[in-house]
Amino acid sequence: RQAEVIAEVYKRLVVDVFWEGQRFLSTGAFSNVLQERQAKFSEIIQKFSDFSLFVDTHRIYLPDKICLLLDKFVADIRTTVVDVGVWETIQFPSEETQRKWLDAIMKAFRAFETDIPAARRALETEFRAVLGEPSNMLHGYPARDETSFPA
């Protein structure tokens, strides 16, 4: 059962949280129609909530370390996307509001390029360990030992 839960958590993490979060930032955040932006924002927040509820109801199958990583991963993505969503739903933004919205978007793009993928890799490593893959394996193959190669 634990392997099934890990598979479902990972699938939802990748599809409903990671990719939907990115899609919102690259498309939903830029609609010219305020109602469309608000609808897409509500949709992504619902996906995050559904994922969090699934994780909460299946925590018993996951080690504490993975639960903590999942909580941080979701919080980081939620904060990143919510920052963008809040600023973009202002109907008549001032110059200052537009600047803050653009700052939030740039911060979100940077997070999806660095911090969020790093957190995802940490979760993947922990999931593989729980499923029995040795830590020196990468995608089913022995990981290259960087220290054995000359610089």
mmCIF file with all atom_site columns, C-alpha atoms in Angstrom:
data_model
loop_
_atom_site.group_PDB
_atom_site.id
_atom_site.type_symbol
_atom_site.label_atom_id
_atom_site.label_alt_id
_atom_site.label_comp_id
_atom_site.label_asym_id
_atom_site.label_entity_id
_atom_site.label_seq_id
_atom_site.pdbx_PDB_ins_code
_atom_site.Cartn_x
_atom_site.Cartn_y
_atom_site.Cartn_z
_atom_site.occupancy
_atom_site.B_iso_or_equiv
_atom_site.pdbx_formal_charge
_atom_site.auth_seq_id
_atom_site.auth_comp_id
_atom_site.auth_asym_id
_atom_site.auth_atom_id
_atom_site.pdbx_PDB_model_num
ATOM 1   C CA . ARG A 1 1   ? 0.000   0.000  0.000   1.00 0.00 ? 1   ARG A CA 1
ATOM 2   C CA . GLN A 1 2   ? 2.853   2.391  0.795   1.00 0.00 ? 2   GLN A CA 1
ATOM 3   C CA . ALA A 1 3   ? 4.207   2.119  -2.754  1.00 0.00 ? 3   ALA A CA 1
ATOM 4   C CA . GLU A 1 4   ? 0.732   2.890  -4.159  1.00 0.00 ? 4   GLU A CA 1
ATOM 5   C CA . VAL A 1 5   ? 0.417   5.964  -1.944  1.00 0.00 ? 5   VAL A CA 1
ATOM 6   C CA . ILE A 1 6   ? 3.901   7.170  -2.919  1.00 0.00 ? 6   ILE A CA 1
ATOM 7   C CA . ALA A 1 7   ? 3.055   6.689  -6.608  1.00 0.00 ? 7   ALA A CA 1
ATOM 8   C CA . GLU A 1 8   ? -0.201  8.657  -6.255  1.00 0.00 ? 8   GLU A CA 1
ATOM 9   C CA . VAL A 1 9   ? 1.391   11.415 -4.158  1.00 0.00 ? 9   VAL A CA 1
ATOM 10  C CA . TYR A 1 10  ? 4.203   11.774 -6.675  1.00 0.00 ? 10  TYR A CA 1
ATOM 11  C CA . LYS A 1 11  ? 1.827   11.821 -9.655  1.00 0.00 ? 11  LYS A CA 1
ATOM 12  C CA . ARG A 1 12  ? -0.330  14.501 -8.032  1.00 0.00 ? 12  ARG A CA 1
ATOM 13  C CA . LEU A 1 13  ? 2.733   16.453 -6.916  1.00 0.00 ? 13  LEU A CA 1
ATOM 14  C CA . VAL A 1 14  ? 4.105   16.581 -10.451 1.00 0.00 ? 14  VAL A CA 1
ATOM 15  C CA . VAL A 1 15  ? 0.851   17.076 -12.391 1.00 0.00 ? 15  VAL A CA 1
ATOM 16  C CA . ASP A 1 16  ? -1.466  18.996 -10.055 1.00 0.00 ? 16  ASP A CA 1
ATOM 17  C CA . VAL A 1 17  ? 1.062   21.063 -8.145  1.00 0.00 ? 17  VAL A CA 1
ATOM 18  C CA . PHE A 1 18  ? 4.269   21.499 -10.123 1.00 0.00 ? 18  PHE A CA 1
ATOM 19  C CA . TRP A 1 19  ? 3.033   21.604 -13.727 1.00 0.00 ? 19  TRP A CA 1
ATOM 20  C CA . GLU A 1 20  ? -0.290  23.296 -12.981 1.00 0.00 ? 20  GLU A CA 1
ATOM 21  C CA . GLY A 1 21  ? 1.579   25.906 -10.938 1.00 0.00 ? 21  GLY A CA 1
ATOM 22  C CA . GLN A 1 22  ? 3.893   26.559 -13.866 1.00 0.00 ? 22  GLN A CA 1
ATOM 23  C CA . ARG A 1 23  ? 1.005   26.636 -16.316 1.00 0.00 ? 23  ARG A CA 1
ATOM 24  C CA . PHE A 1 24  ? -0.808  29.202 -14.190 1.00 0.00 ? 24  PHE A CA 1
ATOM 25  C CA . LEU A 1 25  ? 2.275   31.413 -14.121 1.00 0.00 ? 25  LEU A CA 1
ATOM 26  C CA . SER A 1 26  ? 2.855   31.166 -17.857 1.00 0.00 ? 26  SER A CA 1
ATOM 27  C CA . THR A 1 27  ? -0.741  31.454 -19.093 1.00 0.00 ? 27  THR A CA 1
ATOM 28  C CA . GLY A 1 28  ? -3.401  32.101 -16.447 1.00 0.00 ? 28  GLY A CA 1
ATOM 29  C CA . ALA A 1 29  ? -1.575  34.999 -14.880 1.00 0.00 ? 29  ALA A CA 1
ATOM 30  C CA . PHE A 1 30  ? -1.575  36.928 -18.146 1.00 0.00 ? 30  PHE A CA 1
ATOM 31  C CA . SER A 1 31  ? -5.188  36.819 -19.321 1.00 0.00 ? 31  SER A CA 1
ATOM 32  C CA . ASN A 1 32  ? -6.519  40.228 -20.314 1.00 0.00 ? 32  ASN A CA 1
ATOM 33  C CA . VAL A 1 33  ? -9.861  39.452 -18.670 1.00 0.00 ? 33  VAL A CA 1
ATOM 34  C CA . LEU A 1 34  ? -9.945  39.847 -14.883 1.00 0.00 ? 34  LEU A CA 1
ATOM 35  C CA . GLN A 1 35  ? -12.639 37.168 -14.447 1.00 0.00 ? 35  GLN A CA 1
ATOM 36  C CA . GLU A 1 36  ? -10.528 34.647 -16.378 1.00 0.00 ? 36  GLU A CA 1
ATOM 37  C CA . ARG A 1 37  ? -7.494  35.393 -14.204 1.00 0.00 ? 37  ARG A CA 1
ATOM 38  C CA . GLN A 1 38  ? -9.598  35.048 -11.051 1.00 0.00 ? 38  GLN A CA 1
ATOM 39  C CA . ALA A 1 39  ? -11.100 31.759 -12.281 1.00 0.00 ? 39  ALA A CA 1
ATOM 40  C CA . LYS A 1 40  ? -7.672  30.311 -13.105 1.00 0.00 ? 40  LYS A CA 1
ATOM 41  C CA . PHE A 1 41  ? -6.355  31.475 -9.751  1.00 0.00 ? 41  PHE A CA 1
ATOM 42  C CA . SER A 1 42  ? -9.261  29.800 -7.928  1.00 0.00 ? 42  SER A CA 1
ATOM 43  C CA . GLU A 1 43  ? -8.702  26.633 -9.972  1.00 0.00 ? 43  GLU A CA 1
ATOM 44  C CA . ILE A 1 44  ? -5.021  26.373 -9.063  1.00 0.00 ? 44  ILE A CA 1
ATOM 45  C CA . ILE A 1 45  ? -5.680  27.078 -5.384  1.00 0.00 ? 45  ILE A CA 1
ATOM 46  C CA . GLN A 1 46  ? -8.255  24.257 -5.436  1.00 0.00 ? 46  GLN A CA 1
ATOM 47  C CA . LYS A 1 47  ? -5.685  21.871 -6.948  1.00 0.00 ? 47  LYS A CA 1
ATOM 48  C CA . PHE A 1 48  ? -3.210  22.761 -4.215  1.00 0.00 ? 48  PHE A CA 1
ATOM 49  C CA . SER A 1 49  ? -5.894  22.220 -1.564  1.00 0.00 ? 49  SER A CA 1
ATOM 50  C CA . ASP A 1 50  ? -6.886  18.857 -3.060  1.00 0.00 ? 50  ASP A CA 1
ATOM 51  C CA . PHE A 1 51  ? -3.247  17.753 -3.066  1.00 0.00 ? 51  PHE A CA 1
ATOM 52  C CA . SER A 1 52  ? -2.723  18.877 0.520   1.00 0.00 ? 52  SER A CA 1
ATOM 53  C CA . LEU A 1 53  ? -5.866  17.045 1.621   1.00 0.00 ? 53  LEU A CA 1
ATOM 54  C CA . PHE A 1 54  ? -4.696  13.865 -0.121  1.00 0.00 ? 54  PHE A CA 1
ATOM 55  C CA . VAL A 1 55  ? -1.296  14.066 1.575   1.00 0.00 ? 55  VAL A CA 1
ATOM 56  C CA . ASP A 1 56  ? -2.890  14.789 4.962   1.00 0.00 ? 56  ASP A CA 1
ATOM 57  C CA . THR A 1 57  ? -5.186  11.784 4.688   1.00 0.00 ? 57  THR A CA 1
ATOM 58  C CA . HIS A 1 58  ? -2.336  9.474  3.642   1.00 0.00 ? 58  HIS A CA 1
ATOM 59  C CA . ARG A 1 59  ? 0.451   10.662 5.971   1.00 0.00 ? 59  ARG A CA 1
ATOM 60  C CA . ILE A 1 60  ? 0.345   7.391  7.853   1.00 0.00 ? 60  ILE A CA 1
ATOM 61  C CA . TYR A 1 61  ? 1.945   5.696  4.839   1.00 0.00 ? 61  TYR A CA 1
ATOM 62  C CA . LEU A 1 62  ? 4.778   8.209  4.532   1.00 0.00 ? 62  LEU A CA 1
ATOM 63  C CA . PRO A 1 63  ? 7.880   8.729  6.678   1.00 0.00 ? 63  PRO A CA 1
ATOM 64  C CA . ASP A 1 64  ? 7.988   11.964 8.684   1.00 0.00 ? 64  ASP A CA 1
ATOM 65  C CA . LYS A 1 65  ? 10.889  13.292 6.612   1.00 0.00 ? 65  LYS A CA 1
ATOM 66  C CA . ILE A 1 66  ? 8.856   12.977 3.417   1.00 0.00 ? 66  ILE A CA 1
ATOM 67  C CA . CYS A 1 67  ? 5.843   14.624 5.053   1.00 0.00 ? 67  CYS A CA 1
ATOM 68  C CA . LEU A 1 68  ? 7.995   17.584 6.083   1.00 0.00 ? 68  LEU A CA 1
ATOM 69  C CA . LEU A 1 69  ? 9.475   17.858 2.582   1.00 0.00 ? 69  LEU A CA 1
ATOM 70  C CA . LEU A 1 70  ? 5.991   17.676 1.042   1.00 0.00 ? 70  LEU A CA 1
ATOM 71  C CA . ASP A 1 71  ? 4.683   20.355 3.384   1.00 0.00 ? 71  ASP A CA 1
ATOM 72  C CA . LYS A 1 72  ? 7.574   22.665 2.510   1.00 0.00 ? 72  LYS A CA 1
ATOM 73  C CA . PHE A 1 73  ? 7.305   21.929 -1.216  1.00 0.00 ? 73  PHE A CA 1
ATOM 74  C CA . VAL A 1 74  ? 3.583   22.721 -1.306  1.00 0.00 ? 74  VAL A CA 1
ATOM 75  C CA . ALA A 1 75  ? 4.001   25.795 0.899   1.00 0.00 ? 75  ALA A CA 1
ATOM 76  C CA . ASP A 1 76  ? 6.767   27.131 -1.364  1.00 0.00 ? 76  ASP A CA 1
ATOM 77  C CA . ILE A 1 77  ? 4.714   26.649 -4.524  1.00 0.00 ? 77  ILE A CA 1
ATOM 78  C CA . ARG A 1 78  ? 1.518   27.934 -2.923  1.00 0.00 ? 78  ARG A CA 1
ATOM 79  C CA . THR A 1 79  ? 3.266   31.063 -1.652  1.00 0.00 ? 79  THR A CA 1
ATOM 80  C CA . THR A 1 80  ? 4.894   31.658 -5.019  1.00 0.00 ? 80  THR A CA 1
ATOM 81  C CA . VAL A 1 81  ? 1.655   31.276 -6.974  1.00 0.00 ? 81  VAL A CA 1
ATOM 82  C CA . VAL A 1 82  ? -0.535  33.086 -4.429  1.00 0.00 ? 82  VAL A CA 1
ATOM 83  C CA . ASP A 1 83  ? 1.769   36.108 -4.522  1.00 0.00 ? 83  ASP A CA 1
ATOM 84  C CA . VAL A 1 84  ? 1.249   36.337 -8.275  1.00 0.00 ? 84  VAL A CA 1
ATOM 85  C CA . GLY A 1 85  ? -2.482  35.625 -8.026  1.00 0.00 ? 85  GLY A CA 1
ATOM 86  C CA . VAL A 1 86  ? -3.150  38.252 -5.384  1.00 0.00 ? 86  VAL A CA 1
ATOM 87  C CA . TRP A 1 87  ? -1.454  41.060 -7.292  1.00 0.00 ? 87  TRP A CA 1
ATOM 88  C CA . GLU A 1 88  ? -3.013  40.131 -10.619 1.00 0.00 ? 88  GLU A CA 1
ATOM 89  C CA . THR A 1 89  ? -6.603  40.149 -9.385  1.00 0.00 ? 89  THR A CA 1
ATOM 90  C CA . ILE A 1 90  ? -6.530  43.884 -8.689  1.00 0.00 ? 90  ILE A CA 1
ATOM 91  C CA . GLN A 1 91  ? -8.911  45.353 -11.218 1.00 0.00 ? 91  GLN A CA 1
ATOM 92  C CA . PHE A 1 92  ? -7.364  48.809 -11.654 1.00 0.00 ? 92  PHE A CA 1
ATOM 93  C CA . PRO A 1 93  ? -3.715  48.416 -10.673 1.00 0.00 ? 93  PRO A CA 1
ATOM 94  C CA . SER A 1 94  ? -1.563  51.433 -9.948  1.00 0.00 ? 94  SER A CA 1
ATOM 95  C CA . GLU A 1 95  ? 1.993   51.683 -11.209 1.00 0.00 ? 95  GLU A CA 1
ATOM 96  C CA . GLU A 1 96  ? 3.197   50.430 -7.807  1.00 0.00 ? 96  GLU A CA 1
ATOM 97  C CA . THR A 1 97  ? 0.785   47.480 -7.899  1.00 0.00 ? 97  THR A CA 1
ATOM 98  C CA . GLN A 1 98  ? 1.936   46.546 -11.404 1.00 0.00 ? 98  GLN A CA 1
ATOM 99  C CA . ARG A 1 99  ? 5.569   46.684 -10.262 1.00 0.00 ? 99  ARG A CA 1
ATOM 100 C CA . LYS A 1 100 ? 4.815   44.394 -7.305  1.00 0.00 ? 100 LYS A CA 1
ATOM 101 C CA . TRP A 1 101 ? 2.930   42.016 -9.601  1.00 0.00 ? 101 TRP A CA 1
ATOM 102 C CA . LEU A 1 102 ? 5.888   41.873 -12.008 1.00 0.00 ? 102 LEU A CA 1
ATOM 103 C CA . ASP A 1 103 ? 8.274   41.353 -9.072  1.00 0.00 ? 103 ASP A CA 1
ATOM 104 C CA . ALA A 1 104 ? 6.093   38.469 -7.865  1.00 0.00 ? 104 ALA A CA 1
ATOM 105 C CA . ILE A 1 105 ? 6.074   36.933 -11.346 1.00 0.00 ? 105 ILE A CA 1
ATOM 106 C CA . MET A 1 106 ? 9.861   37.179 -11.663 1.00 0.00 ? 106 MET A CA 1
ATOM 107 C CA . LYS A 1 107 ? 10.301  35.675 -8.198  1.00 0.00 ? 107 LYS A CA 1
ATOM 108 C CA . ALA A 1 108 ? 7.915   32.866 -9.153  1.00 0.00 ? 108 ALA A CA 1
ATOM 109 C CA . PHE A 1 109 ? 9.768   32.093 -12.381 1.00 0.00 ? 109 PHE A CA 1
ATOM 110 C CA . ARG A 1 110 ? 13.079  31.997 -10.491 1.00 0.00 ? 110 ARG A CA 1
ATOM 111 C CA . ALA A 1 111 ? 11.565  29.692 -7.864  1.00 0.00 ? 111 ALA A CA 1
ATOM 112 C CA . PHE A 1 112 ? 10.321  27.305 -10.564 1.00 0.00 ? 112 PHE A CA 1
ATOM 113 C CA . GLU A 1 113 ? 13.810  27.266 -12.099 1.00 0.00 ? 113 GLU A CA 1
ATOM 114 C CA . THR A 1 114 ? 15.828  26.674 -8.912  1.00 0.00 ? 114 THR A CA 1
ATOM 115 C CA . ASP A 1 115 ? 14.272  26.153 -5.475  1.00 0.00 ? 115 ASP A CA 1
ATOM 116 C CA . ILE A 1 116 ? 11.202  24.166 -6.470  1.00 0.00 ? 116 ILE A CA 1
ATOM 117 C CA . PRO A 1 117 ? 13.043  21.653 -8.724  1.00 0.00 ? 117 PRO A CA 1
ATOM 118 C CA . ALA A 1 118 ? 15.631  21.167 -5.969  1.00 0.00 ? 118 ALA A CA 1
ATOM 119 C CA . ALA A 1 119 ? 12.865  20.385 -3.473  1.00 0.00 ? 119 ALA A CA 1
ATOM 120 C CA . ARG A 1 120 ? 11.286  18.021 -5.999  1.00 0.00 ? 120 ARG A CA 1
ATOM 121 C CA . ARG A 1 121 ? 14.600  16.164 -6.436  1.00 0.00 ? 121 ARG A CA 1
ATOM 122 C CA . ALA A 1 122 ? 14.930  15.840 -2.654  1.00 0.00 ? 122 ALA A CA 1
ATOM 123 C CA . LEU A 1 123 ? 11.449  14.300 -2.519  1.00 0.00 ? 123 LEU A CA 1
ATOM 124 C CA . GLU A 1 124 ? 12.281  11.948 -5.400  1.00 0.00 ? 124 GLU A CA 1
ATOM 125 C CA . THR A 1 125 ? 15.398  10.795 -3.560  1.00 0.00 ? 125 THR A CA 1
ATOM 126 C CA . GLU A 1 126 ? 13.411  10.112 -0.397  1.00 0.00 ? 126 GLU A CA 1
ATOM 127 C CA . PHE A 1 127 ? 10.664  8.299  -2.311  1.00 0.00 ? 127 PHE A CA 1
ATOM 128 C CA . ARG A 1 128 ? 13.256  6.103  -4.031  1.00 0.00 ? 128 ARG A CA 1
ATOM 129 C CA . ALA A 1 129 ? 14.881  5.302  -0.694  1.00 0.00 ? 129 ALA A CA 1
ATOM 130 C CA . VAL A 1 130 ? 11.536  4.238  0.785   1.00 0.00 ? 130 VAL A CA 1
ATOM 131 C CA . LEU A 1 131 ? 10.891  2.099  -2.292  1.00 0.00 ? 131 LEU A CA 1
ATOM 132 C CA . GLY A 1 132 ? 14.263  0.398  -1.818  1.00 0.00 ? 132 GLY A CA 1
ATOM 133 C CA . GLU A 1 133 ? 16.446  1.993  -4.472  1.00 0.00 ? 133 GLU A CA 1
ATOM 134 C CA . PRO A 1 134 ? 20.015  2.412  -3.201  1.00 0.00 ? 134 PRO A CA 1
ATOM 135 C CA . SER A 1 135 ? 21.102  6.025  -2.759  1.00 0.00 ? 135 SER A CA 1
ATOM 136 C CA . ASN A 1 136 ? 23.873  5.560  -5.343  1.00 0.00 ? 136 ASN A CA 1
ATOM 137 C CA . MET A 1 137 ? 21.323  4.901  -8.091  1.00 0.00 ? 137 MET A CA 1
ATOM 138 C CA . LEU A 1 138 ? 19.966  7.552  -10.418 1.00 0.00 ? 138 LEU A CA 1
ATOM 139 C CA . HIS A 1 139 ? 16.966  6.640  -12.576 1.00 0.00 ? 139 HIS A CA 1
ATOM 140 C CA . GLY A 1 140 ? 17.799  2.951  -12.239 1.00 0.00 ? 140 GLY A CA 1
ATOM 141 C CA . TYR A 1 141 ? 21.490  3.336  -13.128 1.00 0.00 ? 141 TYR A CA 1
ATOM 142 C CA . PRO A 1 142 ? 24.491  3.713  -10.829 1.00 0.00 ? 142 PRO A CA 1
ATOM 143 C CA . ALA A 1 143 ? 25.074  7.398  -10.149 1.00 0.00 ? 143 ALA A CA 1
ATOM 144 C CA . ARG A 1 144 ? 28.361  8.797  -11.341 1.00 0.00 ? 144 ARG A CA 1
ATOM 145 C CA . ASP A 1 145 ? 30.768  9.553  -8.524  1.00 0.00 ? 145 ASP A CA 1
ATOM 146 C CA . GLU A 1 146 ? 31.886  13.087 -9.336  1.00 0.00 ? 146 GLU A CA 1
ATOM 147 C CA . THR A 1 147 ? 34.889  12.777 -7.010  1.00 0.00 ? 147 THR A CA 1
ATOM 148 C CA . SER A 1 148 ? 36.454  10.007 -9.092  1.00 0.00 ? 148 SER A CA 1
ATOM 149 C CA . PHE A 1 149 ? 36.846  12.173 -12.193 1.00 0.00 ? 149 PHE A CA 1
ATOM 150 C CA . PRO A 1 150 ? 39.680  14.664 -12.615 1.00 0.00 ? 150 PRO A CA 1
ATOM 151 C CA . ALA A 1 151 ? 38.666  18.309 -12.633 1.00 0.00 ? 151 ALA A CA 1
#
